[in-house]
């Protein structure tokens, strides 16, 4: 197992993702002899996990079952322990494409936060790229180093514990792309430019507030960035469900009694008037969730020209 | 320093390169060919002069359509305007504010005035410009600049640029797949180097090319194609290095059933219908030279009459036969190559251990999805794009019935661009109404042969337990 390479069977030391149903997932560090408690009972790693195929159904002690999945950056994003606010897959997908990431890309990122985006970047730039990620919070930086090791992507990433606005990314002239998710990105735009390759590259800044976007765009223009575009992308979920809709009774219709209408019409005419009418139509449709995330952050993209 | 120069070589435009032309938000993918006329934004251009320059260079289009690298990048500051109004109370739309006529402007263009000079003339001849507010003046200049600008940027193609280009120019060709939706697909399907991905698309090859870019020439991509042959014009636009194409395989969807049943014999001669067609075509073409020969015979006779040389005729006959043989040989080689490719793709599929599945087509996705899902390992992601939500509702329902998948999600994305200017930041007035729908999920192992009924009987109970919890 690695976050950048699939394997078929669960091994000791892997990180597996337990799918508990209803899009609820939790990561598990697989260890010989260890146990994991779930709401359906205990999973015994030695017998239930190690040697099993990823994707298998595992029956827990209380008789309930779960599926054990191979980790992916997307599953990690919805199961990781939050140490900060994180970027979700919809924004991550947009960032990955608009930064033009691919195998071999060298990327600078700050702040690392909980590492949600970092894992997605690493997946895309492996096996020949590199991620330089800067996090000013010491514990967070240490924790994420540990996770990168557990997820077997540590050879692709350098974590630096410093303040990007003061000290930059620790590299110059190497990056194809820079990502900023910090409170005052305009203070880091100069460092971002310095970190990027001479021939140019792409930059993205993620900010929840429009005032941050405003100041960042000004800084980007000042530093000679081109093609500055701000946008917002939201995920809309459609819940599939069957819906039954009643059909009202208009009473006996003399004009169209023996004419063409068949289907529900025939049902409707069965009970004349005294008994309540239960004619209805069943359809398969989707309903929106009652509430949804209506704002995550604005994404500002720009191109650094050749300098 | 030498190292630096090597680096630059990589970024230089070369003859034969696939590039993207850009002006404003308009893109066009073309190949750099000597003396090739290219029409971009109603203008004729020759790209010859771009060769040797660096990518992302902006060129001015000189007379005759030749390119000239644009000298100094003018700063975006507006043409020195001092007078401005406070609001628009004195501006009336009477159509008389501009004194220059269309013909005047055309003459200026013919005289070879730059966009800047033309705009200056427009402003000088506008009776209302000085009454406009500063913001309105900026907007006016920007609008006119866009109209009279005569430059083009030459870009290296990427998935981002091509997805935006196709969406802007020919959305019908890519099933109205919006670029952010494509971005979601690539991420949701966990496309990465070293995996084995199945693709079924009728999006001109854009989806296929994007996947190949993300795999960077590591791993394998198998294009499952409908009909006679795979369509992938869009893949060419990416301008991938040759070795990328070694990772690309193709398999006709009409053989999927045979492959699943284990009756596909790729090594046998005429297993494929289109191969049959091919061989028939080959036979026909084999006949053609014969016909040619017959037609040619009177000439030969006359030649014979002229020269009286029997040996010459024999030689000619021999040559024709040789040519025929060579052609047949060529056909044979081609057929053999095709068969070999089919066998290679079949071998990749037979293990039923693919790492990802991406579907984006104008076919009904349900049968495609259910058919191709069988080739995936358990615990692997898949994503289906459709322009229509209803088709994905059907896919969702079928998958729920048959099992073998988790994390099913039917989604679409909402995308809004912003104008960001000091004190004038707001969403753009127009936005895309929809970029298509996605169904994504993860495969899981189906119960292996269901041993002795007991687990099956157990299943409903824990489900109820789940609800209680």
XYZ file of C-alpha atoms in Angstrom:
776
model
C 0.000 0.000 0.000
C 1.036 3.523 -0.735
C -1.006 6.646 -1.404
C 0.570 6.822 -4.861
C 0.444 3.138 -5.818
C -2.244 0.517 -5.545
C -1.704 -2.942 -4.121
C -4.165 -5.806 -3.968
C -3.763 -7.186 -0.447
C -3.735 -5.628 3.012
C -0.387 -5.926 4.776
C 0.934 -5.253 8.231
C 1.778 -1.547 8.503
C -0.694 -0.392 5.855
C -3.211 2.368 6.374
C -6.599 1.027 5.309
C -9.860 2.923 5.042
C -12.832 1.263 6.715
C -16.103 2.056 4.996
C -18.903 1.948 7.571
C -21.737 2.669 5.154
C -23.576 5.856 4.245
C -20.382 7.544 3.084
C -18.915 7.241 6.567
C -15.250 6.212 6.512
C -12.457 5.971 9.033
C -8.726 5.288 8.573
C -7.124 2.334 10.356
C -3.416 1.669 10.906
C -3.087 -2.041 10.279
C -0.946 -3.699 12.946
C -0.436 -7.342 13.719
C -2.393 -8.183 16.876
C -4.214 -4.844 17.073
C -7.978 -4.351 17.226
C -10.233 -1.554 16.054
C -13.609 -0.778 17.603
C -16.418 0.177 15.251
C -20.093 0.614 15.867
C -20.586 -2.875 14.453
C -18.077 -4.474 16.778
C -14.387 -5.242 16.832
C -12.155 -5.723 13.784
C -9.200 -8.008 14.587
C -6.332 -6.914 12.346
C -4.446 -10.234 12.268
C -7.420 -12.279 11.132
C -9.834 -9.779 9.608
C -7.455 -7.499 7.709
C -3.916 -8.773 7.088
C -3.803 -10.895 3.936
C -7.304 -9.895 2.878
C -7.932 -8.263 -0.463
C -8.631 -4.523 -0.480
C -12.331 -4.049 -1.106
C -13.291 -7.135 0.937
C -16.232 -7.285 3.246
C -15.185 -7.825 6.860
C -17.631 -9.145 9.412
C -17.185 -7.514 12.815
C -17.708 -9.129 16.206
C -21.304 -7.930 16.597
C -22.186 -9.493 13.239
C -22.293 -6.243 11.286
C -19.980 -5.829 8.340
C -17.824 -3.170 6.792
C -15.776 -2.826 3.630
C -12.046 -2.252 3.843
C -10.812 0.072 1.101
C -7.424 0.919 -0.346
C -6.483 4.458 0.701
C -6.729 7.235 -1.877
C -6.215 10.968 -1.357
C -9.981 11.411 -1.795
C -10.843 8.879 0.944
C -8.159 10.441 3.133
C -9.727 13.884 2.671
C -13.032 12.649 4.091
C -11.480 10.598 6.902
C -8.362 12.444 8.076
C -8.034 13.862 11.591
C -8.700 17.607 11.275
C -6.059 19.847 12.768
C -7.197 22.806 10.662
C -9.897 23.683 8.199
C -9.165 21.575 5.122
C -9.599 21.717 1.366
C -12.180 19.302 -0.015
C -12.084 17.247 -3.186
C -14.097 19.666 -5.357
C -11.638 22.506 -4.792
C -8.678 20.124 -4.890
C -9.725 18.827 -8.318
C -9.941 22.374 -9.660
C -6.588 23.342 -8.147
C -4.902 20.262 -9.604
C -6.119 20.958 -13.121
C -5.674 24.729 -13.105
C -2.135 24.422 -11.700
C -1.448 21.987 -14.547
C -0.042 19.343 -12.203
C 1.181 16.062 -13.657
C 3.865 13.463 -12.947
C 7.162 15.268 -12.546
C 5.780 18.647 -11.431
C 7.616 20.443 -8.658
C 5.130 22.134 -6.348
C 5.390 24.530 -3.408
C 2.544 24.647 -0.901
C 1.778 26.649 2.217
C 0.289 26.032 4.707
C 0.339 22.305 4.942
C -2.502 22.295 7.473
C -3.920 18.798 7.861
C -2.377 17.621 4.586
C -5.600 17.102 2.643
C -4.380 18.883 -0.498
C -0.788 17.678 -0.002
C -1.810 14.045 -0.481
C -3.716 14.871 -3.672
C -0.734 16.816 -5.029
C 1.632 13.937 -4.206
C -0.622 11.443 -5.965
C -0.569 13.542 -9.134
C 3.130 14.461 -9.265
C 4.478 10.980 -8.361
C 6.762 9.234 -9.153
C 9.130 11.915 -10.486
C 7.881 15.192 -8.981
C 8.455 16.814 -5.614
C 6.389 18.765 -3.103
C 7.913 21.449 -0.885
C 5.372 22.200 1.793
C 5.734 24.915 4.423
C 3.823 24.942 7.722
C 4.491 27.519 10.447
C 2.869 25.460 13.239
C 5.491 23.092 14.658
C 3.214 20.287 15.929
C 1.244 20.281 12.693
C 4.453 20.084 10.670
C 5.722 17.180 12.794
C 2.444 15.335 12.614
C 2.212 15.594 8.838
C 5.794 14.308 8.429
C 4.727 11.255 10.392
C 1.673 10.761 8.184
C 3.660 11.088 4.959
C 5.912 8.309 6.258
C 2.988 6.078 7.184
C 1.455 6.680 3.775
C 4.789 5.887 2.063
C 5.029 9.166 0.171
C 7.819 10.719 2.280
C 10.382 10.339 -0.523
C 8.304 12.787 -2.620
C 7.930 15.578 -0.090
C 9.959 18.024 2.005
C 8.198 19.597 4.984
C 9.594 22.864 6.320
C 8.530 24.384 9.605
C 8.781 28.122 8.908
C 6.705 31.182 8.138
C 6.270 31.447 4.378
C 5.540 35.188 4.540
C 8.902 35.819 6.267
C 11.134 32.996 5.094
C 9.599 31.852 1.834
C 9.542 28.247 0.651
C 13.196 27.411 1.236
C 13.803 26.841 -2.481
C 14.286 29.174 -5.430
C 13.715 28.771 -9.144
C 12.468 25.176 -8.977
C 8.674 25.213 -8.791
C 6.241 24.642 -11.663
C 3.362 25.576 -9.408
C 2.719 27.285 -6.084
C -0.325 26.965 -3.870
C -1.114 29.424 -1.083
C -3.671 28.842 1.658
C -2.617 31.340 4.307
C -4.338 34.284 6.012
C -2.409 36.966 4.107
C -1.365 35.477 0.771
C -0.359 38.877 -0.624
C 2.610 38.826 1.736
C 3.847 35.569 0.200
C 3.391 36.425 -3.491
C 6.990 37.664 -3.777
C 8.331 34.454 -2.214
C 6.094 32.435 -4.494
C 7.552 34.167 -7.530
C 11.083 33.513 -6.282
C 10.343 29.834 -5.779
C 9.097 29.397 -9.332
C 11.065 28.360 -12.389
C 12.646 31.021 -14.547
C 10.540 30.110 -17.549
C 7.322 30.516 -15.602
C 4.608 28.537 -13.883
C 1.183 28.653 -12.308
C 0.038 29.980 -8.956
C -3.117 29.470 -6.931
C -4.303 31.222 -3.820
C -7.241 29.969 -1.761
C -9.007 32.528 0.452
C -12.416 32.500 2.097
C -12.810 36.296 2.085
C -13.184 38.523 -0.936
C -11.019 41.215 0.699
C -8.138 38.719 0.762
C -8.717 38.024 -2.924
C -8.676 41.734 -3.675
C -5.337 42.326 -1.981
C -3.826 39.160 -3.446
C -4.818 40.159 -6.976
C -3.227 43.569 -6.468
C -0.001 41.938 -5.279
C -0.040 39.498 -8.197
C -0.449 42.321 -10.720
C 2.358 44.232 -9.054
C 4.676 41.227 -9.260
C 3.975 40.874 -12.972
C 1.731 37.826 -12.883
C -0.569 37.396 -15.878
C -3.893 35.766 -16.636
C -5.204 36.458 -13.125
C -8.574 34.741 -12.688
C -10.708 34.339 -9.583
C -13.457 31.771 -9.349
C -15.555 29.740 -7.004
C -16.589 26.126 -7.446
C -19.263 24.318 -5.422
C -20.334 20.692 -5.292
C -24.009 19.989 -5.682
C -25.104 16.561 -4.474
C -28.216 14.930 -5.904
C -29.748 12.290 -3.631
C -31.433 9.609 -5.716
C -34.764 8.431 -4.369
C -38.107 7.126 -5.524
C -40.918 9.597 -4.995
C -44.641 8.910 -5.077
C -46.854 11.766 -6.164
C -50.611 11.777 -5.753
C -52.883 12.588 -8.646
C -55.903 14.750 -7.838
C -59.408 13.628 -8.733
C -61.183 16.013 -11.097
C -64.418 14.047 -10.828
C -66.094 12.199 -13.680
C -65.211 13.666 -17.027
C -67.969 13.144 -19.593
C -66.064 14.604 -22.511
C -63.188 12.130 -22.529
C -64.842 9.014 -21.108
C -64.108 6.468 -23.789
C -61.241 8.251 -25.477
C -57.567 7.438 -25.605
C -56.288 8.117 -22.068
C -55.413 4.843 -20.399
C -52.695 4.497 -17.695
C -53.393 6.364 -14.464
C -56.725 7.494 -15.796
C -58.019 3.962 -15.690
C -56.918 3.605 -12.067
C -58.546 6.854 -11.161
C -61.907 5.965 -12.462
C -62.162 2.798 -10.430
C -63.475 4.413 -7.203
C -66.251 6.749 -8.317
C -66.612 9.428 -5.641
C -67.406 8.242 -2.155
C -64.115 6.451 -1.323
C -60.941 8.605 -1.118
C -58.886 8.573 -4.294
C -55.406 7.071 -4.073
C -54.274 7.404 -7.670
C -50.609 8.196 -7.676
C -47.499 8.199 -9.801
C -44.146 6.761 -8.787
C -41.048 8.435 -10.184
C -37.326 8.031 -9.644
C -35.769 11.410 -9.139
C -33.202 13.294 -7.090
C -33.628 15.670 -4.225
C -31.154 18.272 -3.038
C -29.755 18.033 0.481
C -31.538 20.315 2.933
C -28.304 22.211 3.455
C -25.026 22.218 1.585
C -21.680 23.980 1.869
C -22.443 27.220 0.035
C -18.984 28.681 0.321
C -15.548 27.189 0.790
C -13.226 29.809 -0.590
C -12.325 31.789 -3.664
C -9.664 30.311 -5.900
C -7.387 32.811 -7.603
C -5.147 31.516 -10.376
C -2.350 33.318 -12.171
C 0.478 32.619 -14.573
C 4.012 33.686 -13.840
C 5.605 34.727 -17.124
C 9.228 34.101 -17.995
C 11.516 36.372 -16.000
C 25.157 28.377 -18.300
C 25.160 25.537 -20.789
C 22.643 23.810 -18.602
C 20.444 26.880 -18.758
C 20.532 26.865 -22.528
C 19.541 23.217 -22.583
C 16.579 24.129 -20.427
C 15.523 26.759 -22.891
C 15.619 24.312 -25.775
C 12.791 22.429 -24.126
C 10.667 25.564 -24.077
C 11.251 26.610 -27.678
C 8.617 26.305 -30.384
C 9.689 23.761 -32.985
C 8.370 22.849 -36.388
C 5.781 20.097 -36.121
C 4.858 21.036 -32.542
C 1.234 21.017 -31.507
C 0.526 24.426 -29.994
C -2.435 26.490 -28.842
C -3.045 30.026 -30.111
C -4.588 32.396 -27.605
C -6.128 35.832 -27.797
C -8.131 36.970 -24.796
C -10.268 34.002 -23.873
C -10.222 32.472 -27.353
C -8.031 29.436 -27.961
C -7.230 27.372 -31.021
C -5.121 24.223 -31.267
C -2.896 24.010 -34.350
C 0.264 22.328 -35.520
C 3.282 24.392 -36.532
C 3.869 23.718 -40.221
C 5.953 25.646 -42.698
C 3.956 27.924 -45.028
C 0.688 26.637 -43.592
C -2.142 29.143 -43.542
C -4.047 29.148 -40.246
C -7.274 31.030 -39.690
C -7.589 32.434 -36.180
C -10.289 34.894 -35.196
C -11.103 35.614 -38.865
C -7.445 36.381 -39.581
C -4.986 34.541 -41.765
C -1.773 33.709 -40.017
C 1.473 32.009 -40.954
C 3.182 30.507 -37.940
C 6.615 30.086 -39.554
C 8.140 32.950 -37.590
C 7.134 31.445 -34.254
C 9.650 28.636 -34.696
C 12.650 29.129 -32.443
C 10.865 31.496 -30.074
C 9.927 30.535 -26.542
C 6.502 29.253 -25.644
C 4.084 31.851 -24.213
C 5.561 34.546 -26.460
C 3.055 37.125 -27.688
C 3.283 37.929 -31.388
C 1.911 40.790 -33.380
C 0.263 39.861 -36.647
C 1.953 41.890 -39.346
C 0.599 42.452 -42.836
C 0.426 39.256 -44.853
C -0.292 37.281 -41.688
C 3.306 36.835 -40.593
C 4.153 36.899 -36.909
C 6.434 39.404 -35.229
C 7.321 38.996 -31.565
C 5.710 41.851 -29.668
C 8.423 44.211 -28.489
C 7.836 45.784 -25.124
C 4.932 44.737 -23.026
C 3.045 47.970 -22.548
C 1.826 48.526 -19.071
C -1.893 48.186 -18.709
C -2.268 51.875 -17.786
C -5.023 53.513 -19.773
C -4.251 56.093 -22.442
C -3.643 59.324 -20.553
C -7.128 60.450 -19.660
C -7.655 63.288 -17.236
C -11.227 64.421 -17.657
C -13.940 62.207 -16.295
C -17.566 62.646 -15.348
C -19.114 61.744 -12.020
C -22.125 59.817 -13.246
C -24.055 59.096 -16.420
C -26.879 61.653 -16.063
C -25.722 63.568 -19.166
C -25.093 60.586 -21.393
C -27.832 59.824 -23.866
C -27.835 56.846 -26.160
C -28.593 58.705 -29.398
C -26.089 56.787 -31.526
C -24.344 60.059 -32.434
C -21.545 60.146 -29.877
C -18.969 58.511 -32.170
C -18.037 60.709 -35.131
C -15.906 58.091 -36.865
C -17.734 55.780 -39.233
C -17.115 52.110 -39.822
C -15.376 52.965 -43.080
C -13.067 55.417 -41.309
C -11.997 52.696 -38.905
C -11.503 50.179 -41.697
C -9.267 52.691 -43.505
C -7.221 53.191 -40.364
C -6.814 49.451 -40.049
C -5.693 49.206 -43.651
C -3.186 51.953 -43.041
C -1.703 49.678 -40.434
C -2.454 51.743 -37.345
C -1.919 49.877 -34.095
C -4.807 49.066 -31.785
C -3.576 51.773 -29.444
C -3.683 54.441 -32.132
C -7.121 53.411 -33.294
C -8.459 53.565 -29.749
C -6.912 57.024 -29.335
C -8.763 58.140 -32.478
C -11.984 56.621 -31.197
C -11.663 58.480 -27.912
C -10.771 61.752 -29.604
C -13.816 61.456 -31.809
C -16.212 60.472 -29.047
C -18.319 63.354 -27.751
C -19.331 61.502 -24.590
C -16.043 59.900 -23.502
C -15.039 62.742 -21.216
C -18.430 62.671 -19.516
C -18.083 58.995 -18.648
C -16.934 58.051 -15.162
C -13.368 56.826 -14.757
C -14.636 53.265 -14.371
C -16.714 53.520 -17.532
C -13.739 54.939 -19.393
C -11.593 51.989 -18.344
C -14.280 49.622 -19.467
C -14.619 51.421 -22.808
C -10.898 51.228 -23.482
C -10.773 47.574 -22.462
C -13.658 46.741 -24.767
C -12.157 48.551 -27.739
C -8.761 47.082 -27.060
C -10.234 43.610 -27.242
C -11.838 44.506 -30.544
C -8.817 45.997 -32.284
C -6.077 43.966 -30.660
C -3.947 42.270 -33.233
C -1.815 39.891 -31.217
C -1.647 36.185 -30.632
C 0.052 34.159 -27.906
C 1.529 30.748 -28.686
C 1.098 28.322 -25.798
C 2.216 24.819 -24.983
C -0.921 22.663 -24.839
C -2.056 21.365 -21.462
C -5.179 19.681 -20.196
C -6.336 22.989 -18.682
C -5.958 24.940 -21.907
C -7.430 22.276 -24.178
C -10.396 21.639 -21.877
C -11.153 25.359 -21.830
C -10.632 25.582 -25.578
C -12.990 22.741 -26.405
C -15.573 24.048 -23.961
C -15.429 27.492 -25.493
C -15.220 26.551 -29.166
C -16.865 23.221 -29.756
C -18.794 22.084 -26.665
C -20.917 19.790 -28.829
C -17.855 17.724 -29.693
C -17.121 16.983 -26.042
C -20.711 16.332 -24.890
C -20.727 19.772 -23.191
C -18.227 18.552 -20.639
C -17.126 21.651 -18.731
C -13.469 21.910 -17.694
C -14.213 21.863 -13.968
C -16.259 18.694 -14.460
C -13.310 17.113 -16.258
C -11.136 18.193 -13.334
C -13.494 16.388 -10.938
C -13.398 13.250 -13.075
C -9.610 13.051 -13.103
C -9.481 13.457 -9.337
C -12.438 11.241 -8.431
C -11.024 8.437 -10.597
C -7.669 8.803 -8.785
C -5.828 8.997 -12.111
C -2.101 8.737 -11.425
C 1.131 7.377 -12.815
C 1.537 3.624 -12.845
C -2.117 2.590 -12.819
C -4.187 0.755 -15.401
C -7.162 2.838 -16.478
C -10.120 2.004 -18.724
C -11.592 4.884 -20.706
C -14.773 4.984 -22.734
C -15.278 8.385 -24.263
C -16.758 10.178 -27.237
C -15.294 13.566 -26.346
C -12.929 13.798 -29.318
C -10.123 12.336 -27.216
C -10.023 15.190 -24.714
C -10.792 12.935 -21.755
C -8.343 10.301 -22.969
C -5.615 12.890 -23.502
C -6.196 14.424 -20.073
C -5.861 11.000 -18.474
C -2.662 10.307 -20.403
C -1.239 13.648 -19.276
C -1.965 12.772 -15.639
C -0.298 9.389 -16.049
C 2.827 10.926 -17.521
C 3.665 7.909 -19.657
C 3.659 5.503 -16.669
C 1.147 2.650 -16.544
C -1.411 1.833 -19.186
C -4.565 3.361 -20.595
C -7.021 1.166 -22.461
C -9.448 2.999 -24.671
C -12.642 0.996 -25.017
C -14.129 2.238 -28.263
C -17.458 1.849 -29.989
C -17.815 1.325 -33.730
C -15.069 0.859 -36.280
C -12.164 2.603 -34.624
C -11.141 4.830 -31.731
C -11.660 8.583 -32.134
C -8.871 10.571 -30.576
C -8.155 13.726 -32.573
C -7.935 15.571 -29.262
C -5.071 13.387 -28.058
C -2.915 14.713 -30.898
C -3.496 18.266 -29.680
C -1.636 17.443 -26.438
C 1.546 16.839 -28.430
C 2.706 13.989 -26.191
C 6.194 12.536 -26.608
C 6.224 9.319 -28.627
C 6.695 7.005 -25.653
C 3.319 8.105 -24.206
C 1.636 6.347 -27.089
C 3.224 3.049 -26.075
C 1.079 3.144 -22.932
C -2.124 3.635 -24.920
C -4.083 0.521 -25.861
C -7.420 0.103 -27.535
C -10.142 -2.499 -27.393
C -13.399 -2.558 -29.368
C -16.450 -2.601 -27.139
C -18.087 -5.109 -29.518
C -15.634 -7.749 -28.267
C -16.319 -7.224 -24.567
C -18.907 -9.975 -24.349
C -16.617 -12.411 -26.117
C -13.756 -11.456 -23.836
C -15.899 -11.887 -20.712
C -17.144 -15.250 -21.977
C -13.596 -16.283 -22.733
C -14.415 -16.921 -26.374
C -12.371 -14.090 -27.809
C -9.558 -15.517 -29.851
C -7.362 -12.600 -30.738
C -4.748 -14.813 -32.269
C -7.209 -16.425 -34.672
C -7.603 -14.910 -38.082
C -10.978 -13.326 -38.619
C -12.466 -13.021 -35.181
C -13.296 -9.353 -35.463
C -15.972 -8.036 -37.770
C -14.009 -4.955 -38.675
C -11.009 -7.132 -39.261
C -13.147 -9.056 -41.679
C -14.009 -5.799 -43.318
C -10.392 -4.927 -43.434
C -9.412 -8.189 -45.026
C -12.259 -7.876 -47.507
C -11.047 -4.402 -48.331
C -7.586 -5.794 -48.709
C -8.823 -8.425 -51.085
C -10.691 -5.815 -53.073
C -7.639 -3.695 -53.351
C -5.733 -6.719 -54.362
C -8.152 -7.111 -57.218
C -7.757 -3.518 -58.251
C -4.214 -3.792 -59.534
C -5.438 -6.637 -61.661
C -7.999 -4.329 -63.189
C -5.324 -1.741 -63.696
C -3.274 -4.334 -65.407
C -6.088 -5.120 -67.751
C -6.637 -1.498 -68.531
C -2.977 -1.120 -69.066
C -2.762 -3.993 -71.461
C -3.665 -2.110 -74.632
C -0.882 0.295 -73.876
C 1.424 -2.575 -73.355
C 0.355 -3.905 -76.685
C 1.088 -0.621 -78.337
C 4.403 -0.512 -76.597
C 5.005 -3.962 -77.807
C 4.107 -2.838 -81.267
C 6.520 0.028 -81.028
C 9.434 -1.737 -79.519
C 8.643 -5.305 -80.283
C 10.256 -6.191 -76.990
C 8.724 -9.237 -75.288
C 11.159 -9.083 -72.422
C 9.991 -5.584 -71.468
C 6.406 -6.740 -71.154
C 7.387 -9.641 -69.020
C 9.380 -7.378 -66.787
C 6.454 -5.061 -66.411
C 4.182 -7.924 -65.514
C 6.692 -9.083 -63.006
C 6.911 -5.623 -61.524
C 3.164 -5.354 -61.221
C 3.057 -8.683 -59.498
C 5.811 -7.578 -57.194
C 3.952 -4.416 -56.345
C 0.834 -6.420 -55.713
C 2.710 -8.721 -53.459
C 4.234 -5.828 -51.581
C 0.824 -4.288 -51.074
C -0.629 -7.534 -49.849
C 2.356 -7.919 -47.578
C 1.752 -4.437 -46.220
C -1.901 -5.278 -45.557
C -0.868 -8.456 -43.876
C 1.580 -6.611 -41.667
C -1.060 -4.050 -40.801
C -3.600 -6.746 -40.004
C -1.025 -8.597 -37.989
C -0.227 -5.393 -36.119
C -3.905 -4.820 -35.413
C -4.331 -8.368 -34.210
C -1.273 -8.051 -32.025
C -2.650 -4.844 -30.510
C -6.008 -6.454 -29.869
C -4.312 -9.381 -28.204
C -2.227 -7.020 -26.052
C -5.293 -5.057 -24.951
C -7.177 -8.289 -24.303
C -4.318 -9.531 -22.164
C -4.457 -6.332 -20.096
C -8.194 -6.703 -19.614
C -8.313 -10.434 -18.978
C -6.911 -10.144 -15.482
C -9.954 -8.015 -14.616
C -7.671 -5.976 -12.419
C -7.927 -2.452 -13.819
C -7.386 0.412 -11.379
C -9.909 2.893 -12.670
C -12.770 3.456 -15.085
C -13.785 6.709 -16.729
C -16.856 7.001 -18.957
C -17.868 10.154 -20.835
C -19.893 9.585 -23.982
C -23.073 10.273 -25.840
C -24.083 6.630 -25.384
C -26.480 5.592 -22.653
C -24.004 5.072 -19.830
C -25.879 2.283 -18.041
C -24.887 -0.697 -20.176
C -21.382 0.712 -20.660
C -20.890 1.087 -16.929
C -22.278 -2.316 -15.982
C -20.261 -3.969 -18.737
C -16.931 -2.331 -18.002
C -17.153 -2.382 -14.202
C -16.449 -6.109 -14.420
C -12.863 -5.358 -15.443
C -12.041 -3.434 -12.247
C -10.276 -4.773 -9.172
C -12.183 -4.350 -5.935
C -11.578 -1.074 -4.073
C -11.023 0.987 -7.218
C -12.776 4.218 -8.190
C -14.947 4.800 -11.240
C -16.630 7.901 -12.607
C -19.309 8.339 -15.240
C -20.093 11.626 -16.937
C -23.409 12.349 -18.574
C -25.022 15.450 -19.930
C -28.296 14.161 -18.527
C -29.053 13.431 -14.903
C -31.724 10.822 -15.699
C -29.264 8.387 -17.264
C -27.135 8.527 -14.135
C -30.167 8.010 -11.898
C -30.700 4.785 -13.799
C -27.051 3.778 -13.343
C -27.296 4.540 -9.641
C -30.445 2.439 -9.253
C -28.966 -0.526 -11.130
C -25.747 -0.431 -9.110
C -27.667 -0.301 -5.837
C -29.654 -3.348 -6.949
C -26.710 -5.413 -8.070
C -24.260 -4.422 -5.310
C -20.499 -4.459 -5.641
C -20.055 -0.704 -5.220
C -19.911 1.776 -2.330
C -19.641 5.559 -1.977
C -22.036 6.168 -4.862
C -22.501 9.881 -5.468
C -24.488 11.731 -8.104
C -23.171 15.276 -8.342
C -22.558 18.270 -10.512
C -20.467 21.367 -9.946
C -21.407 25.016 -9.973
C -18.759 27.350 -11.309
C -18.638 31.100 -10.989
C -15.955 33.498 -12.178
C -15.289 36.872 -10.559
C -14.224 40.292 -11.725
C -11.690 41.462 -9.165
C -10.899 45.189 -9.399
C -10.351 47.802 -6.695
C -13.837 48.689 -5.387
C -15.447 46.896 -8.312
C -15.344 43.221 -7.335
C -18.372 41.152 -8.222
C -19.305 37.883 -9.912
C -19.208 37.991 -13.708
C -22.614 38.760 -15.168
C -22.726 35.531 -17.161
C -22.030 32.047 -15.901
C -22.299 28.560 -17.319
C -25.709 27.043 -16.699
C -24.370 23.535 -16.186
C -21.329 21.444 -16.880
C -22.852 17.966 -16.886
C -23.416 15.371 -14.176
C -21.125 12.815 -12.586
C -21.747 9.487 -10.944
C -18.766 8.305 -8.951
C -18.136 5.384 -6.672
C -15.762 2.653 -5.530
C -15.917 -1.043 -6.379
C -15.907 -3.641 -3.610
C -15.601 -7.408 -3.661
C -18.835 -9.207 -4.285
C -19.432 -12.136 -1.934
C -17.152 -14.923 -3.111
C -19.528 -17.718 -4.146
C -21.634 -17.151 -1.011
C -20.545 -20.034 1.211
C -23.454 -22.057 2.622
C -26.004 -19.332 2.880
C -25.136 -18.312 6.438
C -23.580 -14.897 5.746
C -26.484 -14.084 3.486
C -28.952 -14.810 6.237
C -26.904 -12.652 8.565
C -26.867 -9.656 6.340
C -30.289 -8.140 6.887
C -29.869 -8.164 10.675
C -26.782 -5.937 10.860
C -28.443 -3.542 8.440
C -31.226 -3.058 10.915
C -28.639 -2.675 13.621
C -27.039 0.099 11.645
C -30.273 2.036 11.543
C -30.732 1.683 15.297
C -27.262 2.989 15.945
